[in-house]
PDB file of C-alpha atoms and ligand atoms in Angstrom:
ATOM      1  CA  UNK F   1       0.000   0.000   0.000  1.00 47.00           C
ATOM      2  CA  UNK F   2       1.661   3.382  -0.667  1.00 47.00           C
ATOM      3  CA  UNK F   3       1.984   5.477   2.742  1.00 53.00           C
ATOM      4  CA  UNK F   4      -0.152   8.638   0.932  1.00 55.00           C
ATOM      5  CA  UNK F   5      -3.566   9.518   2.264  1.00 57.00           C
ATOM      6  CA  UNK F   6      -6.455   7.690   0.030  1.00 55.00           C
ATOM      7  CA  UNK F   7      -8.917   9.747  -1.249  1.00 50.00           C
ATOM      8  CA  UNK F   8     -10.426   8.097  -4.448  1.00 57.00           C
ATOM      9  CA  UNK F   9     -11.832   4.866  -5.463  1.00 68.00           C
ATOM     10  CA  UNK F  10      -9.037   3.181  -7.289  1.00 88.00           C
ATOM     11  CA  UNK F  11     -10.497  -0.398  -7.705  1.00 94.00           C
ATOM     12  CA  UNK F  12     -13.292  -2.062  -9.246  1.00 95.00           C
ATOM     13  CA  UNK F  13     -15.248  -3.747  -6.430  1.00 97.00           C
ATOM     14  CA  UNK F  14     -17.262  -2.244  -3.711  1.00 98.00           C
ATOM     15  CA  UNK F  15     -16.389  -1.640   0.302  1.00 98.00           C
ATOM     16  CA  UNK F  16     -19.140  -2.217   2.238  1.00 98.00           C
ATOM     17  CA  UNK F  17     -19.062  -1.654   6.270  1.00 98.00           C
ATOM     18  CA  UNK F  18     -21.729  -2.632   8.488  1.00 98.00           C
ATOM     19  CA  UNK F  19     -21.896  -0.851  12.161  1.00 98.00           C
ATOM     20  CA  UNK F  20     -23.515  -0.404  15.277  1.00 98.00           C
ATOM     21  CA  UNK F  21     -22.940  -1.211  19.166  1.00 98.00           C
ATOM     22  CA  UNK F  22     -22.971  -4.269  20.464  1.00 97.00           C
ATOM     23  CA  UNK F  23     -26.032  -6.476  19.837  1.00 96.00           C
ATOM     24  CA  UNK F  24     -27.454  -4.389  16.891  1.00 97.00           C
ATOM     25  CA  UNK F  25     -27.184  -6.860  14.759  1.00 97.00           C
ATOM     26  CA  UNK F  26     -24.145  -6.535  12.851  1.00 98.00           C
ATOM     27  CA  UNK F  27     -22.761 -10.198  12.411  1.00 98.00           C
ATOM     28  CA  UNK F  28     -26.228 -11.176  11.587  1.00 98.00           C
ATOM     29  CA  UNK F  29     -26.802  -8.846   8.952  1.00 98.00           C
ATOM     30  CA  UNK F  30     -23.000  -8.992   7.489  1.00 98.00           C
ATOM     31  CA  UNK F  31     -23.773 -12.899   6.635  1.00 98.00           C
ATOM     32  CA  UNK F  32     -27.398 -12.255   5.646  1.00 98.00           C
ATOM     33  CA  UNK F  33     -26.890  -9.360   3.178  1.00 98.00           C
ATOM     34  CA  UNK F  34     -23.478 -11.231   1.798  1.00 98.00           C
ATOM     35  CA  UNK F  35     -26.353 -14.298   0.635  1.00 98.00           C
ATOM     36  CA  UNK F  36     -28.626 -12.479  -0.914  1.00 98.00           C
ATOM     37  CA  UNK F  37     -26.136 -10.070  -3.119  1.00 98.00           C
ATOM     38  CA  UNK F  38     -24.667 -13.632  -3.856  1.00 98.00           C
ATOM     39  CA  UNK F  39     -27.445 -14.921  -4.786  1.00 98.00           C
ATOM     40  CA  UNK F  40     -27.630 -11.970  -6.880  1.00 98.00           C
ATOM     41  CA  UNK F  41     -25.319 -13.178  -8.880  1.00 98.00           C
ATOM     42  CA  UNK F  42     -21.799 -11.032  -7.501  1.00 98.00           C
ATOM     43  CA  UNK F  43     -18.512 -12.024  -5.495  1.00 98.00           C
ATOM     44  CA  UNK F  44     -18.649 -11.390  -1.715  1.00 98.00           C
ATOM     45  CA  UNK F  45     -16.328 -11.169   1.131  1.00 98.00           C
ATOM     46  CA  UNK F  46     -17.236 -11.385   4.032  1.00 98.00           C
ATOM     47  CA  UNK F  47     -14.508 -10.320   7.046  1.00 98.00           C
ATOM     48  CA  UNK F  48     -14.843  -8.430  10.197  1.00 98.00           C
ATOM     49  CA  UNK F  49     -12.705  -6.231  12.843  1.00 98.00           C
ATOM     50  CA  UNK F  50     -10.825  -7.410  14.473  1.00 98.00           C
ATOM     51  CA  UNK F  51      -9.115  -9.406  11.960  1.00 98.00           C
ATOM     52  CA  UNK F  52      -8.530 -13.076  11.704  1.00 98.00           C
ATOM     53  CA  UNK F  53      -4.753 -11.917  11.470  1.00 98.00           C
ATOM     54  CA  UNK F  54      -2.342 -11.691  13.806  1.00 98.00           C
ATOM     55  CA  UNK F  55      -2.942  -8.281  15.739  1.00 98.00           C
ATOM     56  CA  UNK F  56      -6.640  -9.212  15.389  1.00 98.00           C
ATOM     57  CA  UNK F  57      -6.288 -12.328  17.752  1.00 98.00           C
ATOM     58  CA  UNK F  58      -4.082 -10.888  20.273  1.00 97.00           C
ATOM     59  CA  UNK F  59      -6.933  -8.076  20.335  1.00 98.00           C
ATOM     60  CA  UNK F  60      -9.709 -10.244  20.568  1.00 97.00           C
ATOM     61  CA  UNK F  61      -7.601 -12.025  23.340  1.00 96.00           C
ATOM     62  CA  UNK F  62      -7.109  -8.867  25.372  1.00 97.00           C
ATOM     63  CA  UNK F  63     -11.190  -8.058  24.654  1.00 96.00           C
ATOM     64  CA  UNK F  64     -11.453 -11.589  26.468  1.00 95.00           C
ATOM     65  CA  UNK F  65      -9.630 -10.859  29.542  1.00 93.00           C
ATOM     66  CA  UNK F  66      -6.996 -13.549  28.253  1.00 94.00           C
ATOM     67  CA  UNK F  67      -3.947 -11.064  27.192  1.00 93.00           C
ATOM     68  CA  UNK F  68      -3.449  -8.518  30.102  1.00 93.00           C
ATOM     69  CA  UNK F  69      -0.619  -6.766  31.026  1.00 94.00           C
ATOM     70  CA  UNK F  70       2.146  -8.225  34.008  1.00 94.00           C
ATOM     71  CA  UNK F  71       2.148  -7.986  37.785  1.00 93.00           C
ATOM     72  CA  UNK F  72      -1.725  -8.028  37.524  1.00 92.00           C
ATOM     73  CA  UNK F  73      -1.704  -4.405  35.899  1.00 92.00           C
ATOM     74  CA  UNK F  74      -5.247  -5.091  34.244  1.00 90.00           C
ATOM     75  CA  UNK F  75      -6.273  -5.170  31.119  1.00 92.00           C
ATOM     76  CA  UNK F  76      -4.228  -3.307  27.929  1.00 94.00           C
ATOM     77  CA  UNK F  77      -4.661   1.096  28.193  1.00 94.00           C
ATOM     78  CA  UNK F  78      -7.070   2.296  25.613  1.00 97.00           C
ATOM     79  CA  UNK F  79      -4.044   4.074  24.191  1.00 98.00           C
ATOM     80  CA  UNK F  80      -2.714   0.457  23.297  1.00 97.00           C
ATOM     81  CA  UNK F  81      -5.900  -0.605  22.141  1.00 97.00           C
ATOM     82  CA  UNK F  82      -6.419   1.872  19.780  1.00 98.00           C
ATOM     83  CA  UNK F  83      -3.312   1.725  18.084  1.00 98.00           C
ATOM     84  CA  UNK F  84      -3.994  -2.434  18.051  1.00 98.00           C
ATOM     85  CA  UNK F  85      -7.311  -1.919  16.452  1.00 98.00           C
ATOM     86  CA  UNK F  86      -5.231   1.047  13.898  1.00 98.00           C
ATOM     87  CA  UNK F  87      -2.687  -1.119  13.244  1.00 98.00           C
ATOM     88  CA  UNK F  88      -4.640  -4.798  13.070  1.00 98.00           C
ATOM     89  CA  UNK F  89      -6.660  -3.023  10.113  1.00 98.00           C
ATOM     90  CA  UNK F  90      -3.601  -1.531   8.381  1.00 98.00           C
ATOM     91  CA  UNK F  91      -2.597  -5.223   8.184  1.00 98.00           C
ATOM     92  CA  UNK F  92      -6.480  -6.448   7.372  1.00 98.00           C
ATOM     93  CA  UNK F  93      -6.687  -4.139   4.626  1.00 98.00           C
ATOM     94  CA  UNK F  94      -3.146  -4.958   2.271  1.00 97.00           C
ATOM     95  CA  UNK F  95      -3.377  -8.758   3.303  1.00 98.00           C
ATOM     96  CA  UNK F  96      -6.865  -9.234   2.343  1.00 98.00           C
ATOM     97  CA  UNK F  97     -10.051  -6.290   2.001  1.00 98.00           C
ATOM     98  CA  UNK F  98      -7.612  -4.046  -0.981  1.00 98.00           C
ATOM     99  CA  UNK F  99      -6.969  -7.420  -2.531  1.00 98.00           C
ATOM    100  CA  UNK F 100     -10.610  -8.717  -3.103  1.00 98.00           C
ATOM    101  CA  UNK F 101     -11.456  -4.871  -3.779  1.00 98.00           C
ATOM    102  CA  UNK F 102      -9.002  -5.231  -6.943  1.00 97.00           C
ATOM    103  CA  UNK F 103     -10.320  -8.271  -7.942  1.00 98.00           C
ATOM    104  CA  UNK F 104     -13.565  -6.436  -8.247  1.00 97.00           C
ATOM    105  CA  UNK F 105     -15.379  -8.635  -5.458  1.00 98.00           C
ATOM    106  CA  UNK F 106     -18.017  -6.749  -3.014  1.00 98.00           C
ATOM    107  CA  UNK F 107     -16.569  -6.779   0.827  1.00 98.00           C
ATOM    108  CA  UNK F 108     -18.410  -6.713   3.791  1.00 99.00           C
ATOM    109  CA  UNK F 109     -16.954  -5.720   7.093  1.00 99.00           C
ATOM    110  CA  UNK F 110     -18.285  -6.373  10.509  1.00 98.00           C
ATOM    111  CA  UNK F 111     -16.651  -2.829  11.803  1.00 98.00           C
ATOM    112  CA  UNK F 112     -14.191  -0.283  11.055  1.00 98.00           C
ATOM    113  CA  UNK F 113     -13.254   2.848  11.641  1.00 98.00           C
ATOM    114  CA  UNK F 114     -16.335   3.903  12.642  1.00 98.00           C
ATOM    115  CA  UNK F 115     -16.290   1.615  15.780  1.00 98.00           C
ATOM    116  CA  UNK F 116     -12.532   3.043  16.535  1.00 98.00           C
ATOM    117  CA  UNK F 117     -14.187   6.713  16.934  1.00 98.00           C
ATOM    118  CA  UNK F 118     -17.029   5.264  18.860  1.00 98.00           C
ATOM    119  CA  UNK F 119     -15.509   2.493  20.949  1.00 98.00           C
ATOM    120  CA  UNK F 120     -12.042   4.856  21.526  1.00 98.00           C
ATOM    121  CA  UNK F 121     -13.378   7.803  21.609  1.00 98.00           C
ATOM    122  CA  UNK F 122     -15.257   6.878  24.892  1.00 97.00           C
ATOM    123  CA  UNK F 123     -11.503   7.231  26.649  1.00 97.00           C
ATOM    124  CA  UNK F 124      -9.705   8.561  24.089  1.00 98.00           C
ATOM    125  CA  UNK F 125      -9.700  12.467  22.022  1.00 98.00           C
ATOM    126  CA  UNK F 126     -11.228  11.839  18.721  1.00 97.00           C
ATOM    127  CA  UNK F 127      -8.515  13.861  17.028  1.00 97.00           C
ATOM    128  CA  UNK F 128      -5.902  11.335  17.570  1.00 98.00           C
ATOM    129  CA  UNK F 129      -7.865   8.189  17.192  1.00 98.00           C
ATOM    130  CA  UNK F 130      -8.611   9.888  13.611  1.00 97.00           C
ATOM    131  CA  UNK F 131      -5.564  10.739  12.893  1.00 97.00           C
ATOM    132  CA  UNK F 132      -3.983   6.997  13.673  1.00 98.00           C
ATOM    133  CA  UNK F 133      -6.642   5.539  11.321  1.00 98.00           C
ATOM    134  CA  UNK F 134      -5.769   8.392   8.733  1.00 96.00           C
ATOM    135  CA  UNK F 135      -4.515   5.836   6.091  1.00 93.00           C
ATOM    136  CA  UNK F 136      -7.859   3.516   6.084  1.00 97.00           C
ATOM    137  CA  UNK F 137      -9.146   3.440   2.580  1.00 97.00           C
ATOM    138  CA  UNK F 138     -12.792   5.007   2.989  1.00 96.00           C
ATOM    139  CA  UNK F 139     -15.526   2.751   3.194  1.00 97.00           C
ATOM    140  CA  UNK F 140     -18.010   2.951  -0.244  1.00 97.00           C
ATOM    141  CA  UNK F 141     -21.259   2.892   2.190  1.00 98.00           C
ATOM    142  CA  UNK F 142     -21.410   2.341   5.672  1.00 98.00           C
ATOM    143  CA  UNK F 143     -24.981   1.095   7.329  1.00 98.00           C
ATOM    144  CA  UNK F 144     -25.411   2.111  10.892  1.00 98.00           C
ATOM    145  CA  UNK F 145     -27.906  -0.052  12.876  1.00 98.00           C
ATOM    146  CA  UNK F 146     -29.426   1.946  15.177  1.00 98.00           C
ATOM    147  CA  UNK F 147     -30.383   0.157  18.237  1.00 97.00           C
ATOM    148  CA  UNK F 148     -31.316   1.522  21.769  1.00 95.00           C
ATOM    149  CA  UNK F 149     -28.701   0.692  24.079  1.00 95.00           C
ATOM    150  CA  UNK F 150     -31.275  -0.737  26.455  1.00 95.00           C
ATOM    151  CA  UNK F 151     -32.465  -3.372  23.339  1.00 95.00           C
ATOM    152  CA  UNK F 152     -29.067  -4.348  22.565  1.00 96.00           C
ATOM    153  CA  UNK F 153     -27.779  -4.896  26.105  1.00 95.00           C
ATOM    154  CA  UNK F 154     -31.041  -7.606  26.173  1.00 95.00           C
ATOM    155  CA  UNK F 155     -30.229  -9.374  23.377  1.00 95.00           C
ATOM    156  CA  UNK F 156     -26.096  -9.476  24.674  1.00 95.00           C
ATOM    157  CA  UNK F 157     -28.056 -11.125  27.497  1.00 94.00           C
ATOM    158  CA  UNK F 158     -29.631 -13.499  25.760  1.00 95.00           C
ATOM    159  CA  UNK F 159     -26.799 -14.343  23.791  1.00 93.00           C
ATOM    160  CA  UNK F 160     -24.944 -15.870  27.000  1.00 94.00           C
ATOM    161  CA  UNK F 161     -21.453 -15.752  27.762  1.00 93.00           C
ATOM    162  CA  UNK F 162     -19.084 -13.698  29.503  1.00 92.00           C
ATOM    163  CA  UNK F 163     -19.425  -9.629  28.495  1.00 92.00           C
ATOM    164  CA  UNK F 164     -16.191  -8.588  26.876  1.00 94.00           C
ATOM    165  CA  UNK F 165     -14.240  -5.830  27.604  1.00 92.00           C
ATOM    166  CA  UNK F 166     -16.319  -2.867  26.305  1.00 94.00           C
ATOM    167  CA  UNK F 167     -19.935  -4.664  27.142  1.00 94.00           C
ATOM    168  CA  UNK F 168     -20.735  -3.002  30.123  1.00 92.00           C
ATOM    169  CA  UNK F 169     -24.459  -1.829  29.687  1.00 91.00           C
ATOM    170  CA  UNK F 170     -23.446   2.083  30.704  1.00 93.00           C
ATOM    171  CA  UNK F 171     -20.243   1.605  28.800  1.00 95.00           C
ATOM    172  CA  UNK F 172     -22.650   1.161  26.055  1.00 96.00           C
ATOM    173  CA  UNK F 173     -24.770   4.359  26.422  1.00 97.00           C
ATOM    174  CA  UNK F 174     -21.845   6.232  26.151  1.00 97.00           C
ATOM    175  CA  UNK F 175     -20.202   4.204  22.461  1.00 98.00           C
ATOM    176  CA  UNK F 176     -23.851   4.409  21.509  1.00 98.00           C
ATOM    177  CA  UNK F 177     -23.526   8.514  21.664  1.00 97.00           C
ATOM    178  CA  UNK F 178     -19.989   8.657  20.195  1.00 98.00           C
ATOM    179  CA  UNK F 179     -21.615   7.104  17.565  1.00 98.00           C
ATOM    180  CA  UNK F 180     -23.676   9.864  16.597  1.00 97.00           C
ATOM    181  CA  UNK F 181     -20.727  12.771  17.489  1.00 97.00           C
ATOM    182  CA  UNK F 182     -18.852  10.487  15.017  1.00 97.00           C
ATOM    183  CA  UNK F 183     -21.535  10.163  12.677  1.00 97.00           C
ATOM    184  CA  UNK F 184     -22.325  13.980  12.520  1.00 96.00           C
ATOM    185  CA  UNK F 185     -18.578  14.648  12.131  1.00 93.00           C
ATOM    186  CA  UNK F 186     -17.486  12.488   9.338  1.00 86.00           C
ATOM    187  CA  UNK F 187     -16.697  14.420   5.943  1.00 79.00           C
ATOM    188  CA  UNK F 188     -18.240  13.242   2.754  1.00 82.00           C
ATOM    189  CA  UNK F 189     -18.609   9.604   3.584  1.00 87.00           C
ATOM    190  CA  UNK F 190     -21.540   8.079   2.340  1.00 95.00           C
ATOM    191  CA  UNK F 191     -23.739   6.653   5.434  1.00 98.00           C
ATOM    192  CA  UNK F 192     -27.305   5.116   6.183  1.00 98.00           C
ATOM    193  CA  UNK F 193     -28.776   4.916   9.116  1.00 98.00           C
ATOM    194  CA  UNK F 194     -31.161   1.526   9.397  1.00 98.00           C
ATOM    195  CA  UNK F 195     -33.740   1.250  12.447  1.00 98.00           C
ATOM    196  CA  UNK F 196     -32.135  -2.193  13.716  1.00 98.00           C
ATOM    197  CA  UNK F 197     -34.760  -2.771  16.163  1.00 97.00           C
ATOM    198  CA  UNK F 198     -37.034  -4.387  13.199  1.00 98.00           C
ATOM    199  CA  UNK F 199     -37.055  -8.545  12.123  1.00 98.00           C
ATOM    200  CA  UNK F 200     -33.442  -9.529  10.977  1.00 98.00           C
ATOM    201  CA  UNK F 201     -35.681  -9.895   7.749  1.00 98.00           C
ATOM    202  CA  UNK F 202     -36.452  -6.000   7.113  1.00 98.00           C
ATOM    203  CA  UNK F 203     -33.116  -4.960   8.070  1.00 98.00           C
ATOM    204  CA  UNK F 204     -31.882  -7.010   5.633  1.00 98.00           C
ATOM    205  CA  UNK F 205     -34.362  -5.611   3.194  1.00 98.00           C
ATOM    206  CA  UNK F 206     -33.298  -1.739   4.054  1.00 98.00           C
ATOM    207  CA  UNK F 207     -29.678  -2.345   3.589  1.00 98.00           C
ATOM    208  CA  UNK F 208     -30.204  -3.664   0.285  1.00 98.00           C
ATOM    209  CA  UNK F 209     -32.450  -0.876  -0.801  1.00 98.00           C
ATOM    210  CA  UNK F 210     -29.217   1.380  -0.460  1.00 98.00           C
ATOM    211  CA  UNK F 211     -26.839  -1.256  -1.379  1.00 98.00           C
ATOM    212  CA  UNK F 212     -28.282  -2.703  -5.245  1.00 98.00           C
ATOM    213  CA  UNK F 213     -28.182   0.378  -6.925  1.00 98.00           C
ATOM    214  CA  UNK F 214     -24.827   1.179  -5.320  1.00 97.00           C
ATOM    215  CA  UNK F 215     -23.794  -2.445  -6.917  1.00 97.00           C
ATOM    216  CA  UNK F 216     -25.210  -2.120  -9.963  1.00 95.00           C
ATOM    217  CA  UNK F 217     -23.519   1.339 -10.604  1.00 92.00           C
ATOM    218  CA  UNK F 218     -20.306   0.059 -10.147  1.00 90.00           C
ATOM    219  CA  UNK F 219     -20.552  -3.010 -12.202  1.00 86.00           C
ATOM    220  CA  UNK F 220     -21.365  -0.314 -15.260  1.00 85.00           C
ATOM    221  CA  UNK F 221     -17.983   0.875 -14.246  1.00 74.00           C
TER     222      UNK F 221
HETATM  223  P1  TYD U 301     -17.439  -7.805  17.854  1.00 74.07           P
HETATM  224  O1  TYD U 301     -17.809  -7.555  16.423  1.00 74.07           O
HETATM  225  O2  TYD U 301     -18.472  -7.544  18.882  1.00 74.07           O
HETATM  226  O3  TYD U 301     -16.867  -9.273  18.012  1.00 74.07           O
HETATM  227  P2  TYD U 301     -17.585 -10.523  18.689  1.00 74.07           P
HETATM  228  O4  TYD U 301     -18.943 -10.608  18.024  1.00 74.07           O
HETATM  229  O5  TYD U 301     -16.671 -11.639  18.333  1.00 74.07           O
HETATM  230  O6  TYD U 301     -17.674 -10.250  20.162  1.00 74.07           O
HETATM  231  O7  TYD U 301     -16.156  -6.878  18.092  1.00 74.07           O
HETATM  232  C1  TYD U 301     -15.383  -6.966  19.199  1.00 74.07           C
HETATM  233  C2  TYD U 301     -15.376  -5.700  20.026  1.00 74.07           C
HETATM  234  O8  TYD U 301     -14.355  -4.800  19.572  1.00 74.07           O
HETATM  235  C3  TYD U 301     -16.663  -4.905  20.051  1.00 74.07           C
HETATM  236  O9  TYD U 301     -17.007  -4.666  21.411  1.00 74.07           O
HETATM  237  C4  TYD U 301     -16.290  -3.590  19.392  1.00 74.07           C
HETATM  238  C5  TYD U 301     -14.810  -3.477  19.639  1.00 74.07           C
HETATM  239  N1  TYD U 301     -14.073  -2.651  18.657  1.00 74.07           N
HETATM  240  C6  TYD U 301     -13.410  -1.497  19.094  1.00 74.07           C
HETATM  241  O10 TYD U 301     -13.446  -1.148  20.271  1.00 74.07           O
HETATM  242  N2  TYD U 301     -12.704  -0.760  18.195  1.00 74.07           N
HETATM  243  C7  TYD U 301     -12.618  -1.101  16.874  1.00 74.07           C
HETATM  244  O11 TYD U 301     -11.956  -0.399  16.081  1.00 74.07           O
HETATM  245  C8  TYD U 301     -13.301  -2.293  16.438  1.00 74.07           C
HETATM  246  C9  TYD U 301     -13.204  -2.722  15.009  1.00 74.07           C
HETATM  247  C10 TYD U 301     -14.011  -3.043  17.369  1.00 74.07           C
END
């Protein structure tokens, strides 16, 4: 990847991000819209943040309570997190989402930068987490599912299992308003905002409303 800023579309394919906090639905929806624009006929990847790459594990480890620092210091400082999560999709993005890009596939990504400002910026100035994430290739579209906080900390519930490191219900409330500081901030970015408190079935619906013609475009070229 060359170290200068991106600022156009330079490949074929299309980069799709999915966000939201925890529990809206963004897993679900990553595998469910991936089907149908299969179905449709086009190339998808699928891949989420963290990465299944090396910085990826070690920060899904530390979001586990299994990587900590010595002499029972706790867990990692959100400084060291947020360069982790900068530098895991540095990594994510020349070893595998630039790569299917070029080969003109459709990528969908289960977080990204977005979830940096929000998740981050909770501890963290939004300046600098910006400015460590300066070289991420923009996302095409990004689909925020809006969820109360209150919703999504049931269906964590429900979902079992230990909470991870940022899924603390008033931890939450606050990633849930960075969200929309982050949201309201970002420059030129194209964004939709999907009620993700309807069936899996309709959100899958919305999100494809925005995202066919957005396909269809770019396979004119
Ligand atoms: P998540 O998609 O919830 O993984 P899983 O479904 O396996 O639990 O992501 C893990 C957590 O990482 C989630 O709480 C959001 C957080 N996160 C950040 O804090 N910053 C980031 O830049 C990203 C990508 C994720």
């Amino acid at each position: 990847m060359s170290a200068k800023k991106p600022t156009t579309r330079s490949y074929p394919g299309l980069f799709v991000v999915l966000e939201g906090i925890d529990g809206a639905g963004t897993t679900t929806q990553t595998e469910r819209v991936a089907r149908a624009v299969r179905e449709d006929g086009y190339k998808v990847m699928t891949t989420r943040q963290p990465s299944d790459g090396p910085i990826g594990t070690l920060i899904r480890q530390a979001l586990t309570g299994r990587f900590v620092l010595p002499e029972g210091a706790g867990p990692l400082n959100p400084q060291t997190l947020a360069l982790l999560f900068a530098a895991d999709r540095v990594d994510h993005l020349e070893a595998q989402i630039l790569p299917a890009l070029e080969r003109g596939e459709i990528v969908i990504c289960d977080r990204y930068v977005l979830s940096s400002l929000a998740y981050q910026g909770i501890s963290l100035p939004t300046d600098w987490v910006q400015g460590i994430n300066a070289f991420a290739t923009p996302p095409d579209l990004t689909v925020f599912l809006q969820v109360d906080a209150a919703i999504a900390a049931d269906r964590r519930a429900d979902r079992g299992g230990n909470p991870e490191l940022f899924e603390q219900d008033d931890q939450q409330e606050r990633i849930a308003k960075e969200y929309q500081a982050a949201i309201r901030a970002r420059k030129g970015d194209k964004l939709v905002k999907v009620d993700g408190t309807l069936t899996p079935e309709k959100v899958t619906e919305a999100i494809l409303k925005t995202l066919r013609p957005m396909i269809k475009k770019a396979a004119q070229g």
